[in-house]
Amino acid sequence: MEREGRAVGAASGELVTIGEFARLSRLSAKALRRYDELGLLRPALVDPVNGYRYYDPAQAEGARLVAWLRRIGMPLSRIGRVVTLDAGAAAVEIRAYWARVEAETAARRDLAMYLVDHLSAEGRAMSRMPGNTENAGNLENAGAAGNTGGTGAVPLVIRCAALTDTGVVRTANQDAAFAGPRLLAVADGFGEAGAEASAAAIEALKPSGWGAQEGALSAAELLNALEDTADSAARAVRDAVAPWADPDGSGTTLTAMLWTGSRLGLVHIGDSRAYLLRGGELFRITHDHSLVQSMIDDGSLSREEAASHPGPALLLKALVGEARSAPVAVACRPDVRLRDVMAGDRYLLCSDGLSAVVDEADLRAAVIAADAPEEAVRRLVRLAREAGGPDNVACAVADVVVEA
């Protein structure tokens, strides 16, 4: 009706109608009604007789914030939390949301690039088949690196060890680690049921036998099987923390490698890490899902500043009981990918109880100096304790060797 678009009379003081407020906030009246229904932006007054909505002009800034958050794709349920926060806390929440979006985009990009490389390699292999000479002149170096499990490939196995330590400061150990012929994993639990969460995540991966079937599975099928394995870990964590009083405040990171016989399947979520030692160089092959890492990525924080950043270790992705918690912005699926390996590779998986207190140069020196995985994990735990041991430590080391 026309009257709903006119200014309110003297009885309503400074309030304006929904029509005028729509012009002030640059939102449609339809959007404002929707935000009211969802509890995101309540009118200052609703006429009890005719149901007309009236707004305080000061609400325009909040209305525009809701609209902006919708434009960046934030879910309405999360917007409902953001608009109740003060400006500083809202800024932190928005940064955390966007960092999570970028982390998920990066994971999809990595998967897309892997598939491009894999399919390109398959295409080159097809061109080598008898009777197919197309582009044959450009294939001399194809597949030169790594071990792809094809006919005539050298059989490889892993030799591994794992170790956890409570540290110097903590009284309980919520970290978990495992090393076996098919699985290498670390998990860093947090919250009331953190120990149960980390143990459940790793336990869910142990029965996995998908790697044994690699000869019958394509890379795409292996990725699907790896996704199923990651989902099993997420369900196991939810089940493990459900009986506790605050299940949405407990969870775990997870970084794991599942050995297929010629490839490693990587499952990663949170700020535990995986490193590869190859040719004397130590490479980090995972990306932290943390607010501090997102600030490094966007240039607002240097790596040196990050080492002494005073803020809480806010995780952007983790396996949790529910999708709502204080230390974790949102529960997400782990990143998964496949990695080709080479004989002589050494892999290190660790929780931030090690990586946050020991420089990568010292990690590299310790990993290189150790003759065997068992010695390496002992050296690494000792380094963490010598650095003050402020947190629990979990680490696992695996060597890729030619099968005897």
Short mmCIF file of C-alpha atoms in Angstrom, two decimals:
data_model
loop_
_atom_site.label_atom_id
_atom_site.label_comp_id
_atom_site.label_asym_id
_atom_site.label_seq_id
_atom_site.Cartn_x
_atom_site.Cartn_y
_atom_site.Cartn_z
CA MET A 1 0.00 0.00 0.00
CA GLU A 2 1.10 3.59 -0.55
CA ARG A 3 0.94 4.48 3.12
CA GLU A 4 3.75 2.01 3.95
CA GLY A 5 6.10 4.04 1.76
CA ARG A 6 5.37 7.40 3.39
CA ALA A 7 7.14 9.02 6.33
CA VAL A 8 5.83 8.20 9.78
CA GLY A 9 3.80 10.91 11.55
CA ALA A 10 4.61 12.74 14.74
CA ALA A 11 3.54 9.85 16.95
CA SER A 12 6.45 7.77 15.76
CA GLY A 13 9.20 10.34 16.32
CA GLU A 14 12.42 9.70 14.34
CA LEU A 15 11.39 6.38 12.80
CA VAL A 16 10.87 6.00 9.05
CA THR A 17 8.76 3.63 7.03
CA ILE A 18 10.12 0.60 5.23
CA GLY A 19 9.96 2.49 1.93
CA GLU A 20 12.14 5.34 3.17
CA PHE A 21 14.46 2.95 4.95
CA ALA A 22 14.85 0.97 1.73
CA ARG A 23 16.08 4.17 0.06
CA LEU A 24 18.42 4.94 2.97
CA SER A 25 19.95 1.46 3.01
CA ARG A 26 19.80 0.92 -0.76
CA LEU A 27 17.99 -2.35 -0.21
CA SER A 28 14.61 -3.38 -1.52
CA ALA A 29 11.60 -3.53 0.75
CA LYS A 30 11.36 -7.21 -0.18
CA ALA A 31 14.90 -7.83 1.10
CA LEU A 32 14.16 -5.97 4.33
CA ARG A 33 11.07 -8.07 4.95
CA ARG A 34 13.15 -11.21 4.33
CA TYR A 35 15.85 -10.07 6.78
CA ASP A 36 13.14 -9.40 9.36
CA GLU A 37 11.69 -12.89 8.92
CA LEU A 38 15.16 -14.42 9.37
CA GLY A 39 15.93 -12.32 12.44
CA LEU A 40 18.89 -10.58 10.77
CA LEU A 41 17.44 -7.06 10.90
CA ARG A 42 14.39 -6.44 13.03
CA PRO A 43 12.36 -3.22 12.55
CA ALA A 44 12.49 -0.75 15.41
CA LEU A 45 8.69 -0.85 15.56
CA VAL A 46 5.90 -2.95 14.06
CA ASP A 47 2.44 -1.37 14.14
CA PRO A 48 0.26 -3.80 16.10
CA VAL A 49 -2.83 -2.81 14.11
CA ASN A 50 -1.73 -2.82 10.49
CA GLY A 51 1.64 -4.64 10.74
CA TYR A 52 3.61 -1.82 9.08
CA ARG A 53 7.36 -1.91 9.76
CA TYR A 54 9.21 1.20 10.94
CA TYR A 55 12.97 1.61 11.19
CA ASP A 56 15.45 3.86 12.94
CA PRO A 57 17.69 5.55 10.32
CA ALA A 58 20.68 4.48 12.43
CA GLN A 59 19.90 0.88 11.38
CA ALA A 60 20.91 1.65 7.79
CA GLU A 61 24.57 0.81 8.39
CA GLY A 62 23.64 -2.59 9.83
CA ALA A 63 21.34 -3.24 6.89
CA ARG A 64 24.10 -2.45 4.42
CA LEU A 65 26.45 -4.77 6.33
CA VAL A 66 23.98 -7.62 5.92
CA ALA A 67 23.74 -6.88 2.20
CA TRP A 68 27.53 -6.76 1.81
CA LEU A 69 27.96 -10.04 3.65
CA ARG A 70 25.41 -11.65 1.35
CA ARG A 71 27.34 -10.33 -1.65
CA ILE A 72 30.50 -12.17 -0.53
CA GLY A 73 28.46 -15.36 -0.19
CA MET A 74 28.33 -15.63 3.60
CA PRO A 75 25.51 -17.97 4.74
CA LEU A 76 22.58 -16.30 6.49
CA SER A 77 23.15 -18.32 9.66
CA ARG A 78 26.67 -16.95 9.96
CA ILE A 79 25.56 -13.41 9.13
CA GLY A 80 23.19 -13.68 12.08
CA ARG A 81 26.20 -14.18 14.35
CA VAL A 82 28.33 -11.46 12.75
CA VAL A 83 25.71 -8.69 13.12
CA THR A 84 25.53 -9.28 16.88
CA LEU A 85 29.28 -8.64 17.33
CA ASP A 86 31.12 -5.40 17.95
CA ALA A 87 33.10 -3.97 15.03
CA GLY A 88 36.45 -5.55 15.98
CA ALA A 89 35.02 -9.02 16.55
CA ALA A 90 32.95 -8.77 13.37
CA ALA A 91 36.09 -7.92 11.39
CA VAL A 92 37.84 -11.02 12.77
CA GLU A 93 34.85 -13.21 11.88
CA ILE A 94 34.65 -11.83 8.33
CA ARG A 95 38.39 -12.34 7.83
CA ALA A 96 38.07 -15.90 9.07
CA TYR A 97 35.16 -16.59 6.72
CA TRP A 98 36.95 -15.20 3.69
CA ALA A 99 40.17 -17.01 4.52
CA ARG A 100 38.18 -20.24 4.63
CA VAL A 101 36.71 -19.46 1.21
CA GLU A 102 40.18 -18.83 -0.19
CA ALA A 103 41.53 -22.02 1.41
CA GLU A 104 38.75 -24.07 -0.15
CA THR A 105 39.32 -22.37 -3.51
CA ALA A 106 43.03 -23.13 -3.28
CA ALA A 107 42.27 -26.78 -2.51
CA ARG A 108 39.99 -27.00 -5.55
CA ARG A 109 42.64 -25.30 -7.67
CA ASP A 110 45.28 -27.81 -6.55
CA LEU A 111 42.93 -30.67 -7.35
CA ALA A 112 42.14 -29.18 -10.76
CA MET A 113 45.85 -28.81 -11.55
CA TYR A 114 46.49 -32.39 -10.42
CA LEU A 115 43.74 -33.64 -12.73
CA VAL A 116 45.08 -31.56 -15.61
CA ASP A 117 48.56 -33.01 -15.09
CA HIS A 118 47.23 -36.55 -14.65
CA LEU A 119 45.00 -36.46 -17.72
CA SER A 120 47.78 -34.87 -19.76
CA ALA A 121 50.09 -37.70 -18.72
CA GLU A 122 47.43 -40.26 -19.64
CA GLY A 123 47.07 -38.57 -23.01
CA ARG A 124 50.80 -38.79 -23.61
CA ALA A 125 50.80 -42.45 -22.58
CA MET A 126 47.95 -43.19 -25.00
CA SER A 127 49.91 -41.60 -27.84
CA ARG A 128 52.71 -44.10 -27.18
CA MET A 129 50.43 -47.07 -27.82
CA PRO A 130 51.08 -49.06 -31.02
CA GLY A 131 49.37 -47.46 -33.98
CA ASN A 132 49.12 -44.03 -32.33
CA THR A 133 51.93 -41.74 -33.50
CA GLU A 134 50.27 -38.39 -32.86
CA ASN A 135 52.67 -35.98 -31.06
CA ALA A 136 55.15 -38.82 -30.55
CA GLY A 137 58.09 -36.50 -31.09
CA ASN A 138 57.34 -34.52 -27.91
CA LEU A 139 57.25 -37.38 -25.44
CA GLU A 140 60.88 -38.18 -24.63
CA ASN A 141 60.71 -36.78 -21.07
CA ALA A 142 57.17 -37.74 -20.13
CA GLY A 143 56.92 -39.59 -16.81
CA ALA A 144 60.64 -39.27 -16.08
CA ALA A 145 60.15 -38.33 -12.42
CA GLY A 146 58.63 -40.40 -9.66
CA ASN A 147 57.13 -43.86 -9.57
CA THR A 148 53.69 -44.18 -11.12
CA GLY A 149 53.04 -47.85 -10.52
CA GLY A 150 53.00 -48.71 -14.22
CA THR A 151 54.34 -51.88 -15.81
CA GLY A 152 57.98 -52.40 -14.86
CA ALA A 153 57.90 -49.84 -12.05
CA VAL A 154 60.30 -50.46 -9.17
CA PRO A 155 58.33 -51.83 -6.16
CA LEU A 156 58.48 -49.42 -3.24
CA VAL A 157 57.56 -49.68 0.44
CA ILE A 158 57.68 -47.31 3.39
CA ARG A 159 59.64 -47.64 6.63
CA CYS A 160 58.14 -45.46 9.35
CA ALA A 161 57.87 -44.48 13.01
CA ALA A 162 55.65 -42.20 15.12
CA LEU A 163 55.92 -40.61 18.55
CA THR A 164 53.84 -38.29 20.74
CA ASP A 165 54.84 -36.33 23.83
CA THR A 166 52.86 -34.33 26.39
CA GLY A 167 55.46 -31.57 26.36
CA VAL A 168 56.84 -29.58 29.26
CA VAL A 169 53.83 -27.38 30.10
CA ARG A 170 50.67 -29.42 29.46
CA THR A 171 49.45 -32.08 31.89
CA ALA A 172 47.41 -34.08 29.35
CA ASN A 173 48.19 -35.22 25.82
CA GLN A 174 45.51 -34.55 23.18
CA ASP A 175 47.80 -35.28 20.22
CA ALA A 176 47.79 -38.64 18.45
CA ALA A 177 50.15 -40.21 15.93
CA PHE A 178 50.33 -43.46 13.99
CA ALA A 179 52.82 -45.07 11.61
CA GLY A 180 52.13 -48.32 9.79
CA PRO A 181 52.79 -49.95 6.42
CA ARG A 182 49.70 -48.29 4.88
CA LEU A 183 49.11 -45.23 7.05
CA LEU A 184 51.06 -42.29 8.46
CA ALA A 185 49.02 -39.80 10.52
CA VAL A 186 49.08 -37.08 13.16
CA ALA A 187 46.13 -35.33 14.80
CA ASP A 188 46.03 -32.43 17.26
CA GLY A 189 42.90 -32.48 19.41
CA PHE A 190 41.39 -29.46 21.15
CA GLY A 191 38.53 -28.78 23.52
CA GLU A 192 37.09 -30.92 26.28
CA ALA A 193 37.07 -34.05 24.12
CA GLY A 194 40.22 -33.28 22.14
CA ALA A 195 41.99 -36.53 23.01
CA GLU A 196 38.95 -38.56 21.93
CA ALA A 197 38.64 -36.56 18.71
CA SER A 198 42.26 -37.00 17.63
CA ALA A 199 42.24 -40.72 18.43
CA ALA A 200 38.95 -41.25 16.58
CA ALA A 201 40.17 -39.45 13.44
CA ILE A 202 43.23 -41.67 13.11
CA GLU A 203 41.41 -44.85 14.12
CA ALA A 204 38.90 -44.26 11.31
CA LEU A 205 41.73 -44.31 8.76
CA LYS A 206 43.37 -47.52 9.96
CA PRO A 207 40.92 -50.01 8.39
CA SER A 208 41.32 -48.37 5.01
CA GLY A 209 42.36 -50.96 2.44
CA TRP A 210 41.72 -48.90 -0.65
CA GLY A 211 45.43 -48.60 -1.43
CA ALA A 212 45.75 -52.35 -1.85
CA GLN A 213 43.38 -52.16 -4.83
CA GLU A 214 45.38 -49.53 -6.67
CA GLY A 215 46.08 -51.71 -9.67
CA ALA A 216 42.37 -51.85 -10.44
CA LEU A 217 41.65 -48.15 -9.76
CA SER A 218 42.26 -45.08 -11.87
CA ALA A 219 43.58 -41.88 -10.31
CA ALA A 220 40.04 -40.46 -10.33
CA GLU A 221 38.74 -43.55 -8.53
CA LEU A 222 41.57 -43.29 -6.01
CA LEU A 223 40.62 -39.69 -5.30
CA ASN A 224 37.02 -40.74 -4.76
CA ALA A 225 38.13 -43.46 -2.36
CA LEU A 226 40.31 -40.94 -0.55
CA GLU A 227 37.32 -38.58 -0.21
CA ASP A 228 35.31 -41.43 1.33
CA THR A 229 38.15 -42.12 3.77
CA ALA A 230 38.25 -38.44 4.79
CA ASP A 231 34.49 -38.43 5.31
CA SER A 232 34.81 -41.47 7.55
CA ALA A 233 37.28 -39.60 9.74
CA ALA A 234 34.91 -36.62 9.99
CA ARG A 235 32.02 -38.87 11.03
CA ALA A 236 34.20 -40.65 13.59
CA VAL A 237 35.12 -37.33 15.22
CA ARG A 238 31.48 -36.22 15.40
CA ASP A 239 30.52 -39.53 17.01
CA ALA A 240 33.44 -39.40 19.45
CA VAL A 241 32.64 -35.94 20.83
CA ALA A 242 28.82 -36.19 20.71
CA PRO A 243 28.44 -37.56 24.29
CA TRP A 244 30.35 -34.65 25.81
CA ALA A 245 28.67 -31.59 27.32
CA ASP A 246 30.07 -29.22 24.68
CA PRO A 247 30.54 -31.26 21.49
CA ASP A 248 30.73 -28.23 19.22
CA GLY A 249 33.79 -26.98 21.15
CA SER A 250 35.87 -30.11 20.58
CA GLY A 251 37.63 -31.39 17.50
CA THR A 252 40.95 -32.12 15.89
CA THR A 253 43.31 -31.36 13.06
CA LEU A 254 44.30 -34.26 10.83
CA THR A 255 47.22 -34.73 8.48
CA ALA A 256 47.56 -38.23 7.10
CA MET A 257 49.17 -40.10 4.23
CA LEU A 258 47.79 -43.39 2.98
CA TRP A 259 50.26 -45.55 1.03
CA THR A 260 48.93 -47.19 -2.13
CA GLY A 261 52.10 -48.98 -3.14
CA SER A 262 53.21 -46.32 -5.63
CA ARG A 263 51.44 -43.15 -4.52
CA LEU A 264 50.68 -41.37 -1.29
CA GLY A 265 47.14 -40.16 -0.70
CA LEU A 266 47.19 -36.99 1.40
CA VAL A 267 44.35 -36.04 3.76
CA HIS A 268 44.79 -32.66 5.46
CA ILE A 269 42.75 -30.28 7.58
CA GLY A 270 43.87 -27.77 10.21
CA ASP A 271 47.38 -26.57 11.08
CA SER A 272 49.26 -29.82 11.51
CA ARG A 273 51.76 -30.17 8.68
CA ALA A 274 53.40 -32.52 6.19
CA TYR A 275 56.94 -32.01 4.88
CA LEU A 276 58.91 -33.77 2.15
CA LEU A 277 62.70 -34.17 2.29
CA ARG A 278 63.97 -34.73 -1.24
CA GLY A 279 67.43 -34.05 -2.60
CA GLY A 280 68.55 -32.53 0.68
CA GLU A 281 65.76 -29.89 0.64
CA LEU A 282 62.79 -29.81 3.02
CA PHE A 283 59.50 -28.76 1.40
CA ARG A 284 56.23 -28.10 3.23
CA ILE A 285 53.50 -29.81 1.18
CA THR A 286 50.45 -28.74 3.20
CA HIS A 287 48.90 -25.31 3.79
CA ASP A 288 47.78 -24.29 7.28
CA HIS A 289 44.04 -23.71 7.61
CA SER A 290 44.49 -20.94 10.17
CA LEU A 291 43.72 -17.25 10.50
CA VAL A 292 47.41 -16.39 10.91
CA GLN A 293 48.27 -18.24 7.69
CA SER A 294 45.52 -16.34 5.86
CA MET A 295 47.03 -13.06 7.09
CA ILE A 296 50.41 -14.16 5.76
CA ASP A 297 48.80 -15.07 2.45
CA ASP A 298 47.14 -11.68 2.01
CA GLY A 299 50.27 -9.78 3.05
CA SER A 300 48.90 -8.27 6.24
CA LEU A 301 51.35 -10.25 8.34
CA SER A 302 54.95 -11.27 7.64
CA ARG A 303 56.26 -14.71 8.53
CA GLU A 304 58.49 -13.10 11.15
CA GLU A 305 55.51 -11.27 12.69
CA ALA A 306 53.42 -14.43 12.57
CA ALA A 307 55.92 -16.21 14.82
CA SER A 308 55.04 -13.83 17.66
CA HIS A 309 51.44 -13.05 16.75
CA PRO A 310 49.54 -12.52 20.05
CA GLY A 311 46.12 -13.62 18.80
CA PRO A 312 44.56 -17.03 19.46
CA ALA A 313 45.35 -19.93 17.15
CA LEU A 314 42.07 -19.66 15.27
CA LEU A 315 41.56 -22.58 12.91
CA LEU A 316 39.58 -21.98 9.75
CA LYS A 317 39.08 -25.67 9.06
CA ALA A 318 39.06 -28.65 11.41
CA LEU A 319 37.12 -31.82 12.16
CA VAL A 320 34.64 -30.85 14.89
CA GLY A 321 31.51 -32.08 16.60
CA GLU A 322 29.32 -29.37 15.14
CA ALA A 323 29.77 -26.45 12.75
CA ARG A 324 29.75 -23.92 15.59
CA SER A 325 32.54 -23.32 18.07
CA ALA A 326 34.72 -20.61 19.53
CA PRO A 327 38.18 -21.89 18.52
CA VAL A 328 37.06 -23.10 15.09
CA ALA A 329 35.29 -20.88 12.59
CA VAL A 330 33.64 -23.65 10.60
CA ALA A 331 33.81 -27.39 10.12
CA CYS A 332 34.93 -28.35 6.62
CA ARG A 333 35.93 -31.39 4.63
CA PRO A 334 39.64 -32.16 4.54
CA ASP A 335 41.75 -31.45 1.48
CA VAL A 336 42.66 -34.61 -0.41
CA ARG A 337 45.19 -35.20 -3.15
CA LEU A 338 47.51 -37.85 -4.58
CA ARG A 339 51.29 -37.54 -4.66
CA ASP A 340 53.74 -39.49 -6.77
CA VAL A 341 56.80 -40.61 -4.81
CA MET A 342 60.44 -41.43 -5.42
CA ALA A 343 62.75 -43.87 -3.71
CA GLY A 344 64.76 -41.92 -1.16
CA ASP A 345 61.93 -39.55 -0.19
CA ARG A 346 61.50 -38.92 3.53
CA TYR A 347 58.17 -37.54 4.80
CA LEU A 348 57.55 -35.78 8.10
CA LEU A 349 54.08 -35.20 9.56
CA CYS A 350 53.79 -33.15 12.75
CA SER A 351 51.43 -31.17 14.96
CA ASP A 352 52.03 -27.49 15.65
CA GLY A 353 53.57 -28.44 18.99
CA LEU A 354 56.67 -29.06 16.88
CA SER A 355 56.35 -26.73 13.88
CA ALA A 356 55.34 -23.68 15.94
CA VAL A 357 58.41 -23.78 18.20
CA VAL A 358 61.18 -25.25 16.02
CA ASP A 359 62.50 -23.42 12.95
CA GLU A 360 62.28 -25.22 9.62
CA ALA A 361 66.08 -25.07 9.33
CA ASP A 362 66.36 -27.03 12.57
CA LEU A 363 63.65 -29.44 11.43
CA ARG A 364 65.56 -30.05 8.22
CA ALA A 365 68.83 -30.64 10.06
CA ALA A 366 67.21 -33.12 12.44
CA VAL A 367 65.41 -35.00 9.67
CA ILE A 368 68.57 -35.22 7.56
CA ALA A 369 70.82 -36.27 10.44
CA ALA A 370 68.69 -39.23 11.54
CA ASP A 371 69.63 -42.56 10.00
CA ALA A 372 66.18 -44.08 10.50
CA PRO A 373 62.60 -42.87 11.13
CA GLU A 374 62.76 -44.07 14.76
CA GLU A 375 65.78 -41.87 15.42
CA ALA A 376 64.18 -38.94 13.55
CA VAL A 377 61.02 -38.83 15.69
CA ARG A 378 63.07 -38.99 18.89
CA ARG A 379 65.26 -36.11 17.71
CA LEU A 380 62.23 -34.02 16.78
CA VAL A 381 60.46 -34.50 20.11
CA ARG A 382 63.67 -33.61 21.89
CA LEU A 383 63.92 -30.39 19.85
CA ALA A 384 60.39 -29.41 20.85
CA ARG A 385 61.11 -29.99 24.53
CA GLU A 386 64.38 -28.03 24.32
CA ALA A 387 62.37 -25.14 22.82
CA GLY A 388 60.18 -25.05 25.93
CA GLY A 389 57.65 -27.74 25.01
CA PRO A 390 54.61 -25.43 25.46
CA ASP A 391 52.24 -27.82 23.70
CA ASN A 392 51.71 -31.50 23.03
CA VAL A 393 53.84 -32.88 20.20
CA ALA A 394 53.02 -35.51 17.60
CA CYS A 395 55.26 -36.52 14.72
CA ALA A 396 55.58 -39.35 12.24
CA VAL A 397 58.40 -39.98 9.76
CA ALA A 398 58.41 -42.33 6.78
CA ASP A 399 61.12 -43.31 4.29
CA VAL A 400 60.23 -44.49 0.80
CA VAL A 401 62.58 -47.37 -0.08
CA VAL A 402 62.92 -50.04 -2.75
CA GLU A 403 61.30 -53.24 -1.58
CA ALA A 404 63.93 -55.82 -0.65
#
